[in-house]
Amino acid sequence: MASRLQGILLGMGNPLLDISAVVDEAFLAKYDVKPGNAILAEDKHLPMYDELASKGNVEYIAGGATQNSIRVAQWLLQIPGATSFIGCIGKDKFGEEMKKNAQAAGINAHYHEDENAPTGTCAVCVVGGERSLIANLSAANCYKSEHLKKPENWALVEKAKYIYIAGFFLTVSPDSIQLVAEHAAANNKVFLMNLSAPFICEFFRDAQEKALPYVDYIFGNETEARTFAKVRGWETENVEEIALKISQLPKASGTHKRITVITQGCDPVVVADDGKVKTFPVILLPKDKLVDTNGAGDAFVGGFLSQLVQEKSIDECVRAACYAANVVIQRSGCTYPEKPDFN
């Protein structure tokens, strides 16, 4: 089993160091940040990173959406080297931390190290357990497909049977996504993406549209799904209907039908597959046990992937996804105990 799973899952995305702290409404207002949103940093946000770092409760946690999902899948698989990751970091202290963290997690990470830009960071502002993300991509934004094409890195693509890329990477290297997507379609591999954030659906629609025909599984939450529908003029807020429509958009290869998986916080998970919609209740958590929602969606995908690569049923994939998300929301950031308790 273990040897069959070596390198089976590859993630490609923005490796970011989360700078996480509990803040108040006034802090969000000061930096013009909406609760629960995920955005890219503008100049007005830059002082926020130092201010967060000066807080007594600040934590530094290896993050970045795709990397989080890969770490969670790796944790649930418990087979070192089952997963790989590609992205760009800086040559600095944070970058070294990132490398150590990936290695300790059992991930085979091939980072491109940028000479000039610092490792990317993500401000995680937690208010009442709800997280707001402001990403300063820095080095992560410097990823180039030249790195991907190097034989030692492309070997990870060749070896993988499942490839996951969060929508956030569409802002960085759409040509890298295209290379991997076409490879997956040509070799009957499974290619998975995430809607990731409303701004991706709104402002990176063209890049998203180009990748979508190759996507066999698309993940997202209810807000992202509704934004996706709105920019296409679908005139519906109904998440089940939207999930179904997304699954029926054209596909580049007929090997796999597209499956759409939409989470809705504490409401049931919506899965659209082959013209039918199924819903799955999530594990409800008492409010006093919620630490923060940072990484919940990433963990959900990681849990799903951990079973998918073992060719388990969709029901099992969703069960593991809900388990992983439930673990992560009871901890700070996308972190987990040493061993999973999932059977």
C-alpha positions as a printed NumPy array, in Angstrom:
array([[  0.   ,   0.   ,   0.   ],
       [  2.684,   2.462,   1.108],
       [  4.794,   2.107,  -2.043],
       [  1.742,   2.495,  -4.292],
       [  0.982,   5.808,  -2.599],
       [  4.485,   7.303,  -2.89 ],
       [  4.151,  10.695,  -4.589],
       [  0.53 ,   9.977,  -5.531],
       [ -0.661,  13.506,  -4.659],
       [  0.941,  16.749,  -5.81 ],
       [  0.003,  20.26 ,  -4.73 ],
       [  1.166,  23.452,  -6.409],
       [  0.49 ,  26.847,  -4.878],
       [  1.517,  29.782,  -2.707],
       [  3.467,  28.755,   0.394],
       [  2.755,  31.471,   2.984],
       [  3.601,  31.884,   6.626],
       [  0.439,  32.698,   8.579],
       [  0.833,  35.517,  11.096],
       [ -2.226,  34.88 ,  13.211],
       [ -3.657,  36.878,  16.097],
       [ -6.98 ,  37.505,  17.786],
       [ -8.015,  41.1  ,  17.082],
       [-11.141,  43.225,  17.541],
       [-13.678,  44.801,  15.182],
       [-11.834,  48.12 ,  15.39 ],
       [ -8.679,  46.494,  14.015],
       [-10.643,  45.17 ,  11.008],
       [-12.25 ,  48.567,  10.464],
       [ -8.882,  50.342,  10.672],
       [ -7.526,  48.262,   7.795],
       [-10.83 ,  48.076,   5.894],
       [-11.057,  44.286,   6.209],
       [-14.331,  42.321,   6.089],
       [-14.89 ,  39.384,   8.45 ],
       [-14.53 ,  36.002,   6.759],
       [-13.005,  37.392,   3.572],
       [ -9.723,  36.486,   1.817],
       [ -7.92 ,  39.197,  -0.158],
       [ -4.527,  40.201,  -1.502],
       [ -2.697,  42.915,   0.442],
       [ -2.681,  46.476,  -0.856],
       [ -0.385,  49.236,   0.397],
       [ -2.918,  50.258,   3.057],
       [ -2.656,  46.768,   4.613],
       [  1.134,  46.597,   4.886],
       [  1.484,  48.144,   8.398],
       [ -0.9  ,  45.433,   9.638],
       [  1.776,  42.729,   9.599],
       [  3.999,  44.508,  12.123],
       [  1.008,  45.393,  14.256],
       [ -0.105,  41.753,  14.357],
       [  3.462,  40.622,  15.095],
       [  3.568,  42.961,  18.109],
       [  0.485,  41.372,  19.708],
       [  1.069,  39.126,  22.706],
       [ -1.067,  36.325,  21.274],
       [  0.54 ,  36.21 ,  17.808],
       [  1.345,  32.822,  16.278],
       [  3.42 ,  31.906,  13.216],
       [  2.01 ,  28.88 ,  11.386],
       [  3.053,  27.394,   8.032],
       [  0.147,  28.11 ,   5.698],
       [ -0.915,  28.839,   2.153],
       [ -4.152,  27.204,   1.002],
       [ -2.767,  24.435,  -1.221],
       [  0.063,  23.615,   1.17 ],
       [ -2.435,  23.355,   4.05 ],
       [ -4.543,  20.845,   2.116],
       [ -1.463,  18.799,   1.228],
       [ -0.289,  18.807,   4.861],
       [ -3.676,  17.579,   6.08 ],
       [ -3.841,  14.835,   3.415],
       [ -0.306,  13.793,   4.376],
       [ -1.278,  13.705,   8.073],
       [ -4.286,  11.476,   7.398],
       [ -2.325,   9.167,   5.088],
       [  0.546,   8.737,   7.59 ],
       [  2.851,   7.538,   4.779],
       [  5.935,   9.773,   4.441],
       [  6.37 ,  11.004,   0.872],
       [  2.808,  10.193,  -0.247],
       [  2.459,  13.89 ,  -1.075],
       [  4.59 ,  16.493,  -2.862],
       [  4.402,  20.265,  -3.076],
       [  5.737,  22.927,  -5.454],
       [  5.818,  26.685,  -4.816],
       [  8.146,  29.634,  -4.284],
       [  9.698,  30.892,  -1.024],
       [ 12.401,  33.448,  -0.205],
       [ 15.942,  32.781,   0.992],
       [ 15.244,  33.842,   4.575],
       [ 14.349,  32.7  ,   8.076],
       [ 10.667,  32.191,   7.209],
       [ 11.671,  30.148,   4.149],
       [ 13.897,  27.908,   6.263],
       [ 10.986,  27.428,   8.701],
       [  8.761,  26.455,   5.789],
       [ 11.252,  23.84 ,   4.561],
       [ 11.619,  22.363,   8.06 ],
       [  7.865,  22.288,   8.509],
       [  7.214,  20.481,   5.212],
       [  9.934,  17.951,   5.937],
       [  8.615,  17.258,   9.449],
       [  5.139,  16.762,   7.957],
       [  6.472,  14.115,   5.542],
       [  5.871,  16.192,   2.393],
       [  8.333,  16.043,  -0.489],
       [  8.543,  19.812,  -1.109],
       [ 10.432,  21.243,  -4.078],
       [ 10.472,  24.979,  -3.402],
       [ 11.88 ,  27.479,  -5.827],
       [ 13.926,  29.881,  -3.7  ],
       [ 13.758,  33.457,  -4.91 ],
       [ 16.92 ,  35.527,  -4.4  ],
       [ 15.176,  38.885,  -4.013],
       [ 11.709,  38.557,  -2.522],
       [ 10.986,  37.556,   1.084],
       [  8.866,  34.494,   1.856],
       [  5.165,  35.325,   1.528],
       [  3.059,  35.955,   4.599],
       [ -0.645,  35.932,   5.342],
       [ -2.196,  38.102,   8.03 ],
       [ -4.849,  36.059,   9.825],
       [ -7.157,  38.325,  11.821],
       [ -9.422,  36.333,  14.12 ],
       [-12.58 ,  37.925,  15.517],
       [-15.046,  35.699,  17.368],
       [-13.518,  32.58 ,  15.814],
       [-14.073,  33.895,  12.271],
       [-10.908,  34.465,  10.241],
       [-10.045,  37.196,   7.745],
       [ -7.056,  36.618,   5.461],
       [ -4.845,  39.248,   3.878],
       [ -2.075,  37.673,   1.809],
       [  1.194,  39.431,   1.004],
       [  2.451,  36.965,  -1.615],
       [  5.992,  38.343,  -2.029],
       [  8.178,  35.383,  -3.091],
       [  5.126,  33.16 ,  -3.676],
       [  4.193,  35.54 ,  -6.486],
       [  7.548,  34.908,  -8.206],
       [  6.876,  31.291,  -9.176],
       [  7.685,  30.647, -12.842],
       [  6.923,  27.669, -15.051],
       [ 10.688,  27.379, -15.803],
       [ 11.077,  25.846, -12.331],
       [  8.244,  23.412, -13.01 ],
       [  9.827,  22.307, -16.304],
       [ 13.128,  21.294, -14.655],
       [ 13.348,  17.487, -14.846],
       [ 13.631,  17.016, -11.062],
       [ 10.424,  19.022, -10.529],
       [  8.446,  17.77 , -13.52 ],
       [  9.209,  14.26 , -12.167],
       [  6.786,  15.056,  -9.311],
       [  4.073,  15.813, -11.878],
       [  4.842,  12.576, -13.77 ],
       [  4.672,  10.517, -10.566],
       [  1.447,  12.027,  -9.206],
       [ -1.938,  10.567, -10.103],
       [ -3.854,  13.365,  -8.361],
       [ -2.922,  17.05 ,  -8.658],
       [ -4.489,  19.793,  -6.538],
       [ -4.091,  23.552,  -7.044],
       [ -6.031,  26.211,  -5.131],
       [ -7.564,  29.015,  -7.193],
       [ -5.173,  31.47 ,  -5.519],
       [ -2.37 ,  30.217,  -7.792],
       [ -4.284,  31.579, -10.818],
       [ -2.982,  35.031,  -9.85 ],
       [  0.622,  33.788,  -9.901],
       [  1.335,  31.291, -12.667],
       [ -1.589,  30.39 , -14.932],
       [  0.868,  28.888, -17.439],
       [  2.126,  26.42 , -14.801],
       [ -1.497,  25.456, -14.114],
       [ -2.097,  24.962, -17.837],
       [  0.943,  22.683, -18.218],
       [ -0.161,  20.495, -15.333],
       [ -3.829,  20.516, -16.383],
       [ -3.024,  19.398, -19.932],
       [ -0.693,  16.69 , -18.605],
       [ -3.478,  15.411, -16.319],
       [ -6.036,  15.312, -19.155],
       [ -3.619,  13.566, -21.533],
       [ -2.669,  10.932, -18.942],
       [ -6.082,  10.211, -17.365],
       [ -5.015,  11.762, -14.091],
       [ -7.313,  13.541, -11.67 ],
       [ -6.991,  17.333, -11.593],
       [ -8.59 ,  19.256,  -8.731],
       [ -8.989,  22.97 ,  -8.05 ],
       [-10.688,  25.33 ,  -5.611],
       [-12.719,  28.49 ,  -6.224],
       [-10.718,  29.802,  -3.216],
       [-12.139,  33.332,  -2.829],
       [-14.785,  35.665,  -4.25 ],
       [-12.057,  37.926,  -5.738],
       [-10.689,  35.001,  -7.77 ],
       [-14.151,  34.337,  -9.235],
       [-14.652,  38.048,  -9.961],
       [-11.3  ,  39.409, -11.078],
       [ -9.464,  36.326, -12.347],
       [-12.417,  34.931, -14.224],
       [-10.537,  34.531, -17.531],
       [ -7.72 ,  32.51 , -15.979],
       [-10.268,  30.461, -14.021],
       [-12.324,  29.892, -17.173],
       [ -9.246,  28.624, -19.03 ],
       [ -8.388,  26.081, -16.328],
       [-11.936,  24.917, -15.608],
       [-12.413,  22.521, -18.56 ],
       [ -9.546,  20.433, -17.127],
       [-10.896,  20.357, -13.582],
       [-12.317,  16.984, -12.473],
       [-13.148,  18.08 ,  -8.917],
       [-13.878,  21.672,  -7.985],
       [-14.192,  22.747,  -4.341],
       [-15.497,  25.978,  -2.856],
       [-17.711,  27.475,  -0.169],
       [-21.198,  28.944,  -0.523],
       [-20.02 ,  32.575,  -0.874],
       [-17.546,  31.676,  -3.622],
       [-20.155,  29.55 ,  -5.421],
       [-22.664,  32.425,  -5.363],
       [-20.03 ,  34.863,  -6.649],
       [-19.122,  32.4  ,  -9.423],
       [-22.808,  32.257, -10.407],
       [-23.306,  36.022, -10.159],
       [-20.433,  36.949, -12.508],
       [-21.922,  34.527, -15.045],
       [-25.408,  36.003, -14.704],
       [-26.943,  32.715, -13.532],
       [-29.607,  34.521, -11.496],
       [-29.704,  31.976,  -8.675],
       [-28.476,  31.983,  -5.078],
       [-29.354,  28.317,  -4.639],
       [-26.104,  26.504,  -3.834],
       [-27.345,  23.084,  -4.975],
       [-28.396,  24.505,  -8.316],
       [-25.086,  26.35 ,  -8.715],
       [-23.05 ,  23.232,  -7.822],
       [-24.943,  21.272, -10.462],
       [-24.403,  23.939, -13.122],
       [-20.667,  24.12 , -12.358],
       [-20.367,  20.332, -12.655],
       [-22.044,  20.481, -16.08 ],
       [-19.755,  23.13 , -17.608],
       [-17.708,  21.806, -20.575],
       [-14.804,  19.417, -19.947],
       [-11.558,  19.   , -21.883],
       [-11.402,  15.262, -21.352],
       [-14.217,  12.77 , -21.03 ],
       [-12.336,  10.364, -18.751],
       [-13.746,  11.795, -15.519],
       [-17.02 ,  13.632, -15.013],
       [-16.654,  16.866, -13.057],
       [-17.714,  16.668,  -9.432],
       [-18.474,  19.89 ,  -7.539],
       [-18.109,  19.983,  -3.753],
       [-19.395,  23.084,  -1.926],
       [-19.127,  23.61 ,   1.834],
       [-21.52 ,  25.888,   3.73 ],
       [-19.984,  26.391,   7.167],
       [-22.171,  24.488,   9.63 ],
       [-24.791,  23.716,   6.957],
       [-24.586,  20.501,   4.896],
       [-21.913,  19.901,   2.26 ],
       [-23.305,  19.913,  -1.293],
       [-21.931,  17.423,  -3.831],
       [-23.019,  17.589,  -7.482],
       [-22.088,  14.493,  -9.447],
       [-23.463,  13.097, -12.711],
       [-26.541,  15.344, -12.781],
       [-27.51 ,  14.607,  -9.181],
       [-27.017,  16.518,  -5.944],
       [-26.341,  14.91 ,  -2.587],
       [-25.993,  16.703,   0.747],
       [-23.94 ,  15.573,   3.745],
       [-24.375,  17.002,   7.237],
       [-21.19 ,  18.291,   8.901],
       [-20.045,  17.441,  12.433],
       [-21.568,  20.211,  14.535],
       [-19.323,  21.862,  17.098],
       [-20.45 ,  23.756,  20.196],
       [-19.507,  27.451,  19.833],
       [-17.255,  27.343,  22.914],
       [-15.05 ,  24.704,  21.256],
       [-14.419,  26.824,  18.135],
       [-10.924,  28.358,  18.172],
       [-10.807,  29.755,  14.644],
       [-11.972,  28.887,  11.146],
       [ -8.525,  29.52 ,   9.6  ],
       [ -7.664,  26.519,   7.412],
       [-11.083,  24.84 ,   7.772],
       [-11.769,  24.775,   4.017],
       [ -8.187,  23.72 ,   3.292],
       [ -8.424,  20.908,   5.845],
       [-11.735,  19.823,   4.324],
       [-10.024,  19.411,   0.929],
       [ -7.052,  17.644,   2.551],
       [ -9.328,  15.14 ,   4.245],
       [-11.197,  14.553,   0.996],
       [ -7.954,  14.024,  -0.936],
       [ -6.589,  11.567,   1.629],
       [ -9.406,   9.14 ,   0.818],
       [ -9.73 ,   9.948,  -2.886],
       [ -6.127,   8.883,  -3.576],
       [ -7.008,   5.558,  -1.925],
       [ -9.934,   5.26 ,  -4.354],
       [-12.557,   5.418,  -1.616],
       [-16.181,   6.406,  -2.284],
       [-17.324,  10.042,  -2.368],
       [-19.214,   9.417,   0.886],
       [-15.963,   8.337,   2.565],
       [-14.086,  11.297,   1.07 ],
       [-16.653,  13.723,   2.495],
       [-16.616,  11.944,   5.879],
       [-12.823,  12.37 ,   6.123],
       [-13.147,  15.962,   4.873],
       [-15.623,  16.821,   7.636],
       [-13.465,  15.049,  10.218],
       [-10.369,  17.059,   9.211],
       [-12.222,  20.395,   9.167],
       [-13.689,  19.624,  12.595],
       [-10.207,  18.964,  14.023],
       [ -8.719,  22.147,  12.555],
       [-11.419,  24.571,  13.738],
       [-10.725,  23.467,  17.324],
       [ -7.106,  24.597,  16.982],
       [ -5.282,  27.73 ,  15.959],
       [ -4.545,  27.834,  12.222],
       [ -4.32 ,  24.769,  10.012],
       [ -2.762,  22.506,  12.641],
       [ -3.608,  19.056,  13.955],
       [ -2.627,  16.593,  16.695],
       [  0.245,  14.181,  16.116],
       [ -1.906,  11.277,  14.94 ],
       [ -5.359,  11.307,  13.344],
       [ -8.27 ,   9.546,  14.986],
       [-10.216,   8.703,  11.835],
       [-11.352,   5.211,  10.948]])
